[in-house]
Amino acid sequence: MKKTSRRRFFAGLMAIAAWPTVRAYGQASTESVDAMVLTVTGGAKVQTGRVKLELPPFADNGNSVSLKVNVESAMTANDYVKSIHLYAARNPRPNVANFYLGPRAGRAQISTRVRLGGSQRVLALAALSDGSFWSATADVVVTLSACYDAT
Amino acid sequence: MTARIQVPASARRGEVIEIRIAIQHPMETGFRLDDSGRAAPKNVVNALVCRYNGVEVFRAEMGSGVAANPFLSFFTVAEASGELVFDWVDDQGQTGSERAALTVKG
């Protein structure tokens, strides 16, 4: 058997040590977003479109990022948006907010300011009165993350 | 808790009006450390309801992902003159309330 050099051995050790962290950072909370979406939809198909999610492409400060969601809907008594859900996968608590509307809203549009714990893809999910679900994503690069600094 | 709300003073019947509310609240995430190094307990405004003449027109559930001094903007149809009442509560059970009058013409 070929003798493993000390350099190679340590390189291997580092790779093993880094593996779970890399996975946890990139995937763990994305999976939980899928689970959260599933509790809202109950397994119904989520279609892309009809929802417009506006976020700045670059955010200097993740502590306050302006966000706007608009859902294409007639907003009449029998065709309206029931709820809008926001998810940020890299936040320690990915479910940022849920908004419940009704036909009395007139327009399915919400604006707010969110915290983002790093550059990521934010998901907006809308539940319509006809039982369909629509979604949109927006990528945002965050220079200074919220949540992780101890200031 | 103080809040600032923006509701138009008057509107035409059937007009879609924008409502804005900004509440003064730290929206403590629970991850931030205070001066002594202890984690400050999570305390966010977790629920806000807007009622228009007693009928709920908007409700928000918020978590720590909403920025400090939460700001919300949403829409409603001006149907009748009356009052919009906003009620909210934070994790410590502190409640806040604000109201605005709206005159509907036509």
PDB file of C-alpha atoms in Angstrom:
ATOM      1  CA  MET A   1       0.000   0.000   0.000  1.00  0.00           C
ATOM      2  CA  LYS A   2       1.192   3.484  -0.844  1.00  0.00           C
ATOM      3  CA  LYS A   3       2.234   5.479   2.161  1.00  0.00           C
ATOM      4  CA  THR A   4       0.059   8.587   2.751  1.00  0.00           C
ATOM      5  CA  SER A   5       2.108  11.736   3.212  1.00  0.00           C
ATOM      6  CA  ARG A   6       1.464  13.801   6.302  1.00  0.00           C
ATOM      7  CA  ARG A   7       0.345  16.734   4.131  1.00  0.00           C
ATOM      8  CA  ARG A   8      -2.220  14.604   2.349  1.00  0.00           C
ATOM      9  CA  PHE A   9      -3.428  13.146   5.626  1.00  0.00           C
ATOM     10  CA  PHE A  10      -4.127  16.581   7.113  1.00  0.00           C
ATOM     11  CA  ALA A  11      -5.730  17.798   3.908  1.00  0.00           C
ATOM     12  CA  GLY A  12      -8.082  14.819   4.108  1.00  0.00           C
ATOM     13  CA  LEU A  13      -8.812  15.513   7.755  1.00  0.00           C
ATOM     14  CA  MET A  14      -9.714  19.128   6.983  1.00  0.00           C
ATOM     15  CA  ALA A  15     -12.001  18.070   4.176  1.00  0.00           C
ATOM     16  CA  ILE A  16     -13.846  15.655   6.468  1.00  0.00           C
ATOM     17  CA  ALA A  17     -14.159  18.315   9.172  1.00  0.00           C
ATOM     18  CA  ALA A  18     -15.474  20.930   6.744  1.00  0.00           C
ATOM     19  CA  TRP A  19     -17.976  18.653   4.972  1.00  0.00           C
ATOM     20  CA  PRO A  20     -20.918  18.758   7.438  1.00  0.00           C
ATOM     21  CA  THR A  21     -20.601  22.517   7.949  1.00  0.00           C
ATOM     22  CA  VAL A  22     -20.659  23.189   4.233  1.00  0.00           C
ATOM     23  CA  ARG A  23     -23.696  20.976   3.868  1.00  0.00           C
ATOM     24  CA  ALA A  24     -25.470  22.536   6.842  1.00  0.00           C
ATOM     25  CA  TYR A  25     -24.894  26.022   5.506  1.00  0.00           C
ATOM     26  CA  GLY A  26     -26.007  25.342   1.980  1.00  0.00           C
ATOM     27  CA  GLN A  27     -28.807  22.868   2.412  1.00  0.00           C
ATOM     28  CA  ALA A  28     -30.188  22.345   5.884  1.00  0.00           C
ATOM     29  CA  SER A  29     -32.454  25.336   6.045  1.00  0.00           C
ATOM     30  CA  THR A  30     -33.439  25.044   2.378  1.00  0.00           C
ATOM     31  CA  GLU A  31     -34.865  21.639   3.219  1.00  0.00           C
ATOM     32  CA  SER A  32     -36.782  23.132   6.093  1.00  0.00           C
ATOM     33  CA  VAL A  33     -38.158  25.813   3.744  1.00  0.00           C
ATOM     34  CA  ASP A  34     -39.486  22.982   1.572  1.00  0.00           C
ATOM     35  CA  ALA A  35     -41.099  21.507   4.688  1.00  0.00           C
ATOM     36  CA  MET A  36     -42.611  24.884   5.610  1.00  0.00           C
ATOM     37  CA  VAL A  37     -43.976  25.330   2.098  1.00  0.00           C
ATOM     38  CA  LEU A  38     -45.464  21.843   2.332  1.00  0.00           C
ATOM     39  CA  THR A  39     -47.358  22.698   5.518  1.00  0.00           C
ATOM     40  CA  VAL A  40     -48.906  25.669   3.682  1.00  0.00           C
ATOM     41  CA  THR A  41     -49.709  23.888   0.431  1.00  0.00           C
ATOM     42  CA  GLY A  42     -50.528  20.495   1.872  1.00  0.00           C
ATOM     43  CA  GLY A  43     -48.754  18.900  -1.079  1.00  0.00           C
ATOM     44  CA  ALA A  44     -50.506  20.898  -3.797  1.00  0.00           C
ATOM     45  CA  LYS A  45     -48.451  21.902  -6.823  1.00  0.00           C
ATOM     46  CA  VAL A  46     -46.710  25.259  -6.584  1.00  0.00           C
ATOM     47  CA  GLN A  47     -46.581  27.057  -9.903  1.00  0.00           C
ATOM     48  CA  THR A  48     -44.139  29.745 -10.907  1.00  0.00           C
ATOM     49  CA  GLY A  49     -45.538  33.072 -12.007  1.00  0.00           C
ATOM     50  CA  ARG A  50     -48.263  35.542 -11.089  1.00  0.00           C
ATOM     51  CA  VAL A  51     -46.185  36.557  -8.071  1.00  0.00           C
ATOM     52  CA  LYS A  52     -43.699  39.384  -8.368  1.00  0.00           C
ATOM     53  CA  LEU A  53     -41.081  39.662  -5.652  1.00  0.00           C
ATOM     54  CA  GLU A  54     -39.045  42.839  -5.645  1.00  0.00           C
ATOM     55  CA  LEU A  55     -35.820  43.001  -3.677  1.00  0.00           C
ATOM     56  CA  PRO A  56     -32.723  45.091  -4.322  1.00  0.00           C
ATOM     57  CA  PRO A  57     -30.102  42.912  -6.097  1.00  0.00           C
ATOM     58  CA  PHE A  58     -27.461  44.217  -3.684  1.00  0.00           C
ATOM     59  CA  ALA A  59     -28.163  45.058  -0.072  1.00  0.00           C
ATOM     60  CA  ASP A  60     -25.452  46.785   1.915  1.00  0.00           C
ATOM     61  CA  ASN A  61     -27.049  46.038   5.231  1.00  0.00           C
ATOM     62  CA  GLY A  62     -28.968  42.821   5.867  1.00  0.00           C
ATOM     63  CA  ASN A  63     -30.613  44.314   8.937  1.00  0.00           C
ATOM     64  CA  SER A  64     -33.117  46.174   6.824  1.00  0.00           C
ATOM     65  CA  VAL A  65     -33.862  45.255   3.232  1.00  0.00           C
ATOM     66  CA  SER A  66     -36.955  46.642   1.564  1.00  0.00           C
ATOM     67  CA  LEU A  67     -39.169  44.022  -0.028  1.00  0.00           C
ATOM     68  CA  LYS A  68     -42.308  44.205  -2.132  1.00  0.00           C
ATOM     69  CA  VAL A  69     -44.604  41.363  -3.165  1.00  0.00           C
ATOM     70  CA  ASN A  70     -47.304  41.763  -5.757  1.00  0.00           C
ATOM     71  CA  VAL A  71     -49.668  39.006  -6.817  1.00  0.00           C
ATOM     72  CA  GLU A  72     -51.619  39.201 -10.048  1.00  0.00           C
ATOM     73  CA  SER A  73     -55.238  38.749  -9.025  1.00  0.00           C
ATOM     74  CA  ALA A  74     -58.635  40.282  -9.751  1.00  0.00           C
ATOM     75  CA  MET A  75     -59.269  40.465  -5.982  1.00  0.00           C
ATOM     76  CA  THR A  76     -63.001  39.887  -6.326  1.00  0.00           C
ATOM     77  CA  ALA A  77     -65.284  38.031  -3.888  1.00  0.00           C
ATOM     78  CA  ASN A  78     -64.595  34.669  -5.530  1.00  0.00           C
ATOM     79  CA  ASP A  79     -61.099  35.165  -6.935  1.00  0.00           C
ATOM     80  CA  TYR A  80     -58.629  36.579  -4.479  1.00  0.00           C
ATOM     81  CA  VAL A  81     -55.301  36.022  -2.764  1.00  0.00           C
ATOM     82  CA  LYS A  82     -55.735  34.386   0.624  1.00  0.00           C
ATOM     83  CA  SER A  83     -52.208  34.633   1.929  1.00  0.00           C
ATOM     84  CA  ILE A  84     -48.631  35.532   1.090  1.00  0.00           C
ATOM     85  CA  HIS A  85     -45.703  33.777   2.767  1.00  0.00           C
ATOM     86  CA  LEU A  86     -42.061  34.856   2.780  1.00  0.00           C
ATOM     87  CA  TYR A  87     -39.086  32.538   3.265  1.00  0.00           C
ATOM     88  CA  ALA A  88     -35.384  33.340   3.523  1.00  0.00           C
ATOM     89  CA  ALA A  89     -33.531  30.012   3.554  1.00  0.00           C
ATOM     90  CA  ARG A  90     -30.317  31.309   5.070  1.00  0.00           C
ATOM     91  CA  ASN A  91     -31.983  33.038   7.983  1.00  0.00           C
ATOM     92  CA  PRO A  92     -31.854  31.177  11.310  1.00  0.00           C
ATOM     93  CA  ARG A  93     -35.664  31.264  11.219  1.00  0.00           C
ATOM     94  CA  PRO A  94     -36.505  31.030   7.507  1.00  0.00           C
ATOM     95  CA  ASN A  95     -40.207  31.893   7.771  1.00  0.00           C
ATOM     96  CA  VAL A  96     -39.885  35.666   7.705  1.00  0.00           C
ATOM     97  CA  ALA A  97     -43.556  36.578   7.680  1.00  0.00           C
ATOM     98  CA  ASN A  98     -47.043  35.473   6.650  1.00  0.00           C
ATOM     99  CA  PHE A  99     -49.708  37.891   5.472  1.00  0.00           C
ATOM    100  CA  TYR A 100     -53.406  37.119   5.283  1.00  0.00           C
ATOM    101  CA  LEU A 101     -55.525  39.098   2.871  1.00  0.00           C
ATOM    102  CA  GLY A 102     -59.014  38.806   1.541  1.00  0.00           C
ATOM    103  CA  PRO A 103     -61.201  40.181  -1.231  1.00  0.00           C
ATOM    104  CA  ARG A 104     -61.412  43.432   0.747  1.00  0.00           C
ATOM    105  CA  ALA A 105     -57.726  44.100   0.082  1.00  0.00           C
ATOM    106  CA  GLY A 106     -58.458  45.332  -3.444  1.00  0.00           C
ATOM    107  CA  ARG A 107     -54.864  44.822  -4.473  1.00  0.00           C
ATOM    108  CA  ALA A 108     -52.609  41.942  -3.443  1.00  0.00           C
ATOM    109  CA  GLN A 109     -49.516  43.942  -2.701  1.00  0.00           C
ATOM    110  CA  ILE A 110     -47.422  44.065   0.458  1.00  0.00           C
ATOM    111  CA  SER A 111     -44.299  46.049   1.258  1.00  0.00           C
ATOM    112  CA  THR A 112     -42.110  45.599   4.296  1.00  0.00           C
ATOM    113  CA  ARG A 113     -38.500  45.584   5.440  1.00  0.00           C
ATOM    114  CA  VAL A 114     -36.774  42.309   6.273  1.00  0.00           C
ATOM    115  CA  ARG A 115     -33.582  41.034   7.852  1.00  0.00           C
ATOM    116  CA  LEU A 116     -31.391  38.765   5.752  1.00  0.00           C
ATOM    117  CA  GLY A 117     -28.699  36.532   7.223  1.00  0.00           C
ATOM    118  CA  GLY A 118     -26.526  36.442   4.132  1.00  0.00           C
ATOM    119  CA  SER A 119     -26.725  36.439   0.353  1.00  0.00           C
ATOM    120  CA  GLN A 120     -29.504  34.150  -0.705  1.00  0.00           C
ATOM    121  CA  ARG A 121     -32.602  33.425  -2.740  1.00  0.00           C
ATOM    122  CA  VAL A 122     -35.773  34.686  -1.086  1.00  0.00           C
ATOM    123  CA  LEU A 123     -39.032  32.886  -1.808  1.00  0.00           C
ATOM    124  CA  ALA A 124     -42.521  34.370  -1.874  1.00  0.00           C
ATOM    125  CA  LEU A 125     -45.469  31.981  -1.923  1.00  0.00           C
ATOM    126  CA  ALA A 126     -49.066  33.030  -2.550  1.00  0.00           C
ATOM    127  CA  ALA A 127     -52.164  30.984  -1.770  1.00  0.00           C
ATOM    128  CA  LEU A 128     -55.169  31.831  -3.942  1.00  0.00           C
ATOM    129  CA  SER A 129     -58.841  31.329  -3.185  1.00  0.00           C
ATOM    130  CA  ASP A 130     -59.182  28.762  -6.007  1.00  0.00           C
ATOM    131  CA  GLY A 131     -56.710  26.498  -4.183  1.00  0.00           C
ATOM    132  CA  SER A 132     -53.758  27.163  -6.438  1.00  0.00           C
ATOM    133  CA  PHE A 133     -50.324  28.188  -5.196  1.00  0.00           C
ATOM    134  CA  TRP A 134     -47.927  30.494  -6.986  1.00  0.00           C
ATOM    135  CA  SER A 135     -44.403  31.497  -6.155  1.00  0.00           C
ATOM    136  CA  ALA A 136     -41.513  33.728  -7.131  1.00  0.00           C
ATOM    137  CA  THR A 137     -37.902  33.979  -6.050  1.00  0.00           C
ATOM    138  CA  ALA A 138     -35.424  36.830  -5.952  1.00  0.00           C
ATOM    139  CA  ASP A 139     -31.673  36.669  -5.457  1.00  0.00           C
ATOM    140  CA  VAL A 140     -30.087  39.199  -3.197  1.00  0.00           C
ATOM    141  CA  VAL A 141     -26.432  39.780  -2.368  1.00  0.00           C
ATOM    142  CA  VAL A 142     -26.026  40.948   1.217  1.00  0.00           C
ATOM    143  CA  THR A 143     -22.762  42.670   2.175  1.00  0.00           C
ATOM    144  CA  LEU A 144     -23.368  42.866   5.907  1.00  0.00           C
ATOM    145  CA  SER A 145     -25.500  40.036   7.225  1.00  0.00           C
ATOM    146  CA  ALA A 146     -28.055  40.455   9.948  1.00  0.00           C
ATOM    147  CA  CYS A 147     -28.276  38.053  12.905  1.00  0.00           C
ATOM    148  CA  TYR A 148     -24.652  36.956  13.169  1.00  0.00           C
ATOM    149  CA  ASP A 149     -22.908  39.996  14.576  1.00  0.00           C
ATOM    150  CA  ALA A 150     -22.953  40.506  18.315  1.00  0.00           C
ATOM    151  CA  THR A 151     -23.370  44.256  18.246  1.00  0.00           C
TER     152      THR A 151
ATOM    153  CA  MET B   1     -45.468  51.165  21.852  1.00  0.00           C
ATOM    154  CA  THR B   2     -45.855  54.043  19.511  1.00  0.00           C
ATOM    155  CA  ALA B   3     -46.697  53.645  15.881  1.00  0.00           C
ATOM    156  CA  ARG B   4     -47.182  55.860  12.896  1.00  0.00           C
ATOM    157  CA  ILE B   5     -49.954  55.098  10.473  1.00  0.00           C
ATOM    158  CA  GLN B   6     -50.731  56.630   7.148  1.00  0.00           C
ATOM    159  CA  VAL B   7     -54.299  56.328   5.930  1.00  0.00           C
ATOM    160  CA  PRO B   8     -55.794  58.810   3.481  1.00  0.00           C
ATOM    161  CA  ALA B   9     -58.281  61.096   5.236  1.00  0.00           C
ATOM    162  CA  SER B  10     -60.846  60.638   2.481  1.00  0.00           C
ATOM    163  CA  ALA B  11     -61.393  58.413  -0.541  1.00  0.00           C
ATOM    164  CA  ARG B  12     -63.955  57.724  -3.233  1.00  0.00           C
ATOM    165  CA  ARG B  13     -66.203  54.681  -2.751  1.00  0.00           C
ATOM    166  CA  GLY B  14     -64.525  51.643  -4.255  1.00  0.00           C
ATOM    167  CA  GLU B  15     -61.130  53.252  -4.404  1.00  0.00           C
ATOM    168  CA  VAL B  16     -58.147  51.052  -3.499  1.00  0.00           C
ATOM    169  CA  ILE B  17     -56.208  52.862  -0.786  1.00  0.00           C
ATOM    170  CA  GLU B  18     -52.739  52.214   0.545  1.00  0.00           C
ATOM    171  CA  ILE B  19     -52.245  51.860   4.273  1.00  0.00           C
ATOM    172  CA  ARG B  20     -48.833  52.138   5.859  1.00  0.00           C
ATOM    173  CA  ILE B  21     -47.887  51.390   9.416  1.00  0.00           C
ATOM    174  CA  ALA B  22     -44.540  51.655  11.196  1.00  0.00           C
ATOM    175  CA  ILE B  23     -44.302  50.457  14.778  1.00  0.00           C
ATOM    176  CA  GLN B  24     -41.488  51.500  17.086  1.00  0.00           C
ATOM    177  CA  HIS B  25     -40.125  48.169  18.306  1.00  0.00           C
ATOM    178  CA  PRO B  26     -36.599  46.672  18.525  1.00  0.00           C
ATOM    179  CA  MET B  27     -37.739  43.295  17.048  1.00  0.00           C
ATOM    180  CA  GLU B  28     -35.169  41.509  19.212  1.00  0.00           C
ATOM    181  CA  THR B  29     -34.122  38.334  17.368  1.00  0.00           C
ATOM    182  CA  GLY B  30     -32.827  36.392  20.352  1.00  0.00           C
ATOM    183  CA  PHE B  31     -29.440  35.968  18.643  1.00  0.00           C
ATOM    184  CA  ARG B  32     -28.052  39.342  19.621  1.00  0.00           C
ATOM    185  CA  LEU B  33     -25.786  39.494  22.663  1.00  0.00           C
ATOM    186  CA  ASP B  34     -26.099  42.288  25.180  1.00  0.00           C
ATOM    187  CA  ASP B  35     -23.184  44.121  26.812  1.00  0.00           C
ATOM    188  CA  SER B  36     -22.596  41.342  29.341  1.00  0.00           C
ATOM    189  CA  GLY B  37     -22.470  38.669  26.618  1.00  0.00           C
ATOM    190  CA  ARG B  38     -25.844  37.122  27.347  1.00  0.00           C
ATOM    191  CA  ALA B  39     -28.282  36.599  24.516  1.00  0.00           C
ATOM    192  CA  ALA B  40     -31.056  39.174  24.622  1.00  0.00           C
ATOM    193  CA  PRO B  41     -34.358  37.235  24.723  1.00  0.00           C
ATOM    194  CA  LYS B  42     -36.376  37.108  21.515  1.00  0.00           C
ATOM    195  CA  ASN B  43     -39.078  39.719  21.456  1.00  0.00           C
ATOM    196  CA  VAL B  44     -40.762  40.589  18.182  1.00  0.00           C
ATOM    197  CA  VAL B  45     -44.148  41.967  17.209  1.00  0.00           C
ATOM    198  CA  ASN B  46     -45.555  38.604  16.142  1.00  0.00           C
ATOM    199  CA  ALA B  47     -49.071  39.538  15.104  1.00  0.00           C
ATOM    200  CA  LEU B  48     -50.792  42.573  13.655  1.00  0.00           C
ATOM    201  CA  VAL B  49     -54.431  42.844  12.658  1.00  0.00           C
ATOM    202  CA  CYS B  50     -56.170  45.634  10.790  1.00  0.00           C
ATOM    203  CA  ARG B  51     -59.938  45.874  11.086  1.00  0.00           C
ATOM    204  CA  TYR B  52     -62.057  48.175   8.941  1.00  0.00           C
ATOM    205  CA  ASN B  53     -65.331  48.945  10.679  1.00  0.00           C
ATOM    206  CA  GLY B  54     -64.895  45.758  12.683  1.00  0.00           C
ATOM    207  CA  VAL B  55     -64.121  43.501   9.706  1.00  0.00           C
ATOM    208  CA  GLU B  56     -60.620  42.068   9.445  1.00  0.00           C
ATOM    209  CA  VAL B  57     -59.019  43.223   6.192  1.00  0.00           C
ATOM    210  CA  PHE B  58     -55.382  42.381   6.864  1.00  0.00           C
ATOM    211  CA  ARG B  59     -53.418  40.189   9.249  1.00  0.00           C
ATOM    212  CA  ALA B  60     -49.672  39.677   9.523  1.00  0.00           C
ATOM    213  CA  GLU B  61     -47.653  37.024  11.346  1.00  0.00           C
ATOM    214  CA  MET B  62     -44.089  38.158  11.750  1.00  0.00           C
ATOM    215  CA  GLY B  63     -40.906  36.512  12.978  1.00  0.00           C
ATOM    216  CA  SER B  64     -37.411  37.655  13.734  1.00  0.00           C
ATOM    217  CA  GLY B  65     -36.815  38.095  10.009  1.00  0.00           C
ATOM    218  CA  VAL B  66     -38.701  41.369   9.979  1.00  0.00           C
ATOM    219  CA  ALA B  67     -36.457  44.400  10.472  1.00  0.00           C
ATOM    220  CA  ALA B  68     -36.497  46.510  13.619  1.00  0.00           C
ATOM    221  CA  ASN B  69     -39.255  49.113  13.744  1.00  0.00           C
ATOM    222  CA  PRO B  70     -41.458  46.953  11.513  1.00  0.00           C
ATOM    223  CA  PHE B  71     -42.942  48.703   8.530  1.00  0.00           C
ATOM    224  CA  LEU B  72     -45.862  47.337   6.569  1.00  0.00           C
ATOM    225  CA  SER B  73     -47.762  48.629   3.608  1.00  0.00           C
ATOM    226  CA  PHE B  74     -50.929  47.027   2.257  1.00  0.00           C
ATOM    227  CA  PHE B  75     -54.132  47.932   0.452  1.00  0.00           C
ATOM    228  CA  THR B  76     -57.831  47.933   1.086  1.00  0.00           C
ATOM    229  CA  VAL B  77     -60.979  49.009  -0.727  1.00  0.00           C
ATOM    230  CA  ALA B  78     -62.680  52.107   0.674  1.00  0.00           C
ATOM    231  CA  GLU B  79     -66.244  50.879   1.164  1.00  0.00           C
ATOM    232  CA  ALA B  80     -67.821  53.068   3.825  1.00  0.00           C
ATOM    233  CA  SER B  81     -66.844  55.890   6.112  1.00  0.00           C
ATOM    234  CA  GLY B  82     -65.591  54.638   9.397  1.00  0.00           C
ATOM    235  CA  GLU B  83     -62.590  53.627  11.335  1.00  0.00           C
ATOM    236  CA  LEU B  84     -59.540  51.452  10.755  1.00  0.00           C
ATOM    237  CA  VAL B  85     -58.243  49.860  13.933  1.00  0.00           C
ATOM    238  CA  PHE B  86     -54.784  48.347  14.185  1.00  0.00           C
ATOM    239  CA  ASP B  87     -53.910  45.943  16.990  1.00  0.00           C
ATOM    240  CA  TRP B  88     -50.590  44.241  17.553  1.00  0.00           C
ATOM    241  CA  VAL B  89     -48.845  42.170  20.193  1.00  0.00           C
ATOM    242  CA  ASP B  90     -45.230  41.213  20.893  1.00  0.00           C
ATOM    243  CA  ASP B  91     -43.663  38.072  22.410  1.00  0.00           C
ATOM    244  CA  GLN B  92     -43.727  39.606  25.894  1.00  0.00           C
ATOM    245  CA  GLY B  93     -47.472  40.091  25.596  1.00  0.00           C
ATOM    246  CA  GLN B  94     -47.282  43.858  25.251  1.00  0.00           C
ATOM    247  CA  THR B  95     -50.050  45.119  23.049  1.00  0.00           C
ATOM    248  CA  GLY B  96     -50.407  48.229  20.992  1.00  0.00           C
ATOM    249  CA  SER B  97     -53.346  49.804  19.251  1.00  0.00           C
ATOM    250  CA  GLU B  98     -53.867  52.646  16.857  1.00  0.00           C
ATOM    251  CA  ARG B  99     -56.888  53.913  14.937  1.00  0.00           C
ATOM    252  CA  ALA B 100     -57.535  56.137  11.950  1.00  0.00           C
ATOM    253  CA  ALA B 101     -60.719  57.667  10.594  1.00  0.00           C
ATOM    254  CA  LEU B 102     -61.586  57.425   6.920  1.00  0.00           C
ATOM    255  CA  THR B 103     -64.263  59.427   5.117  1.00  0.00           C
ATOM    256  CA  VAL B 104     -65.699  57.824   1.993  1.00  0.00           C
ATOM    257  CA  LYS B 105     -67.381  60.116  -0.537  1.00  0.00           C
ATOM    258  CA  GLY B 106     -69.810  59.187  -3.252  1.00  0.00           C
TER     259      GLY B 106
END
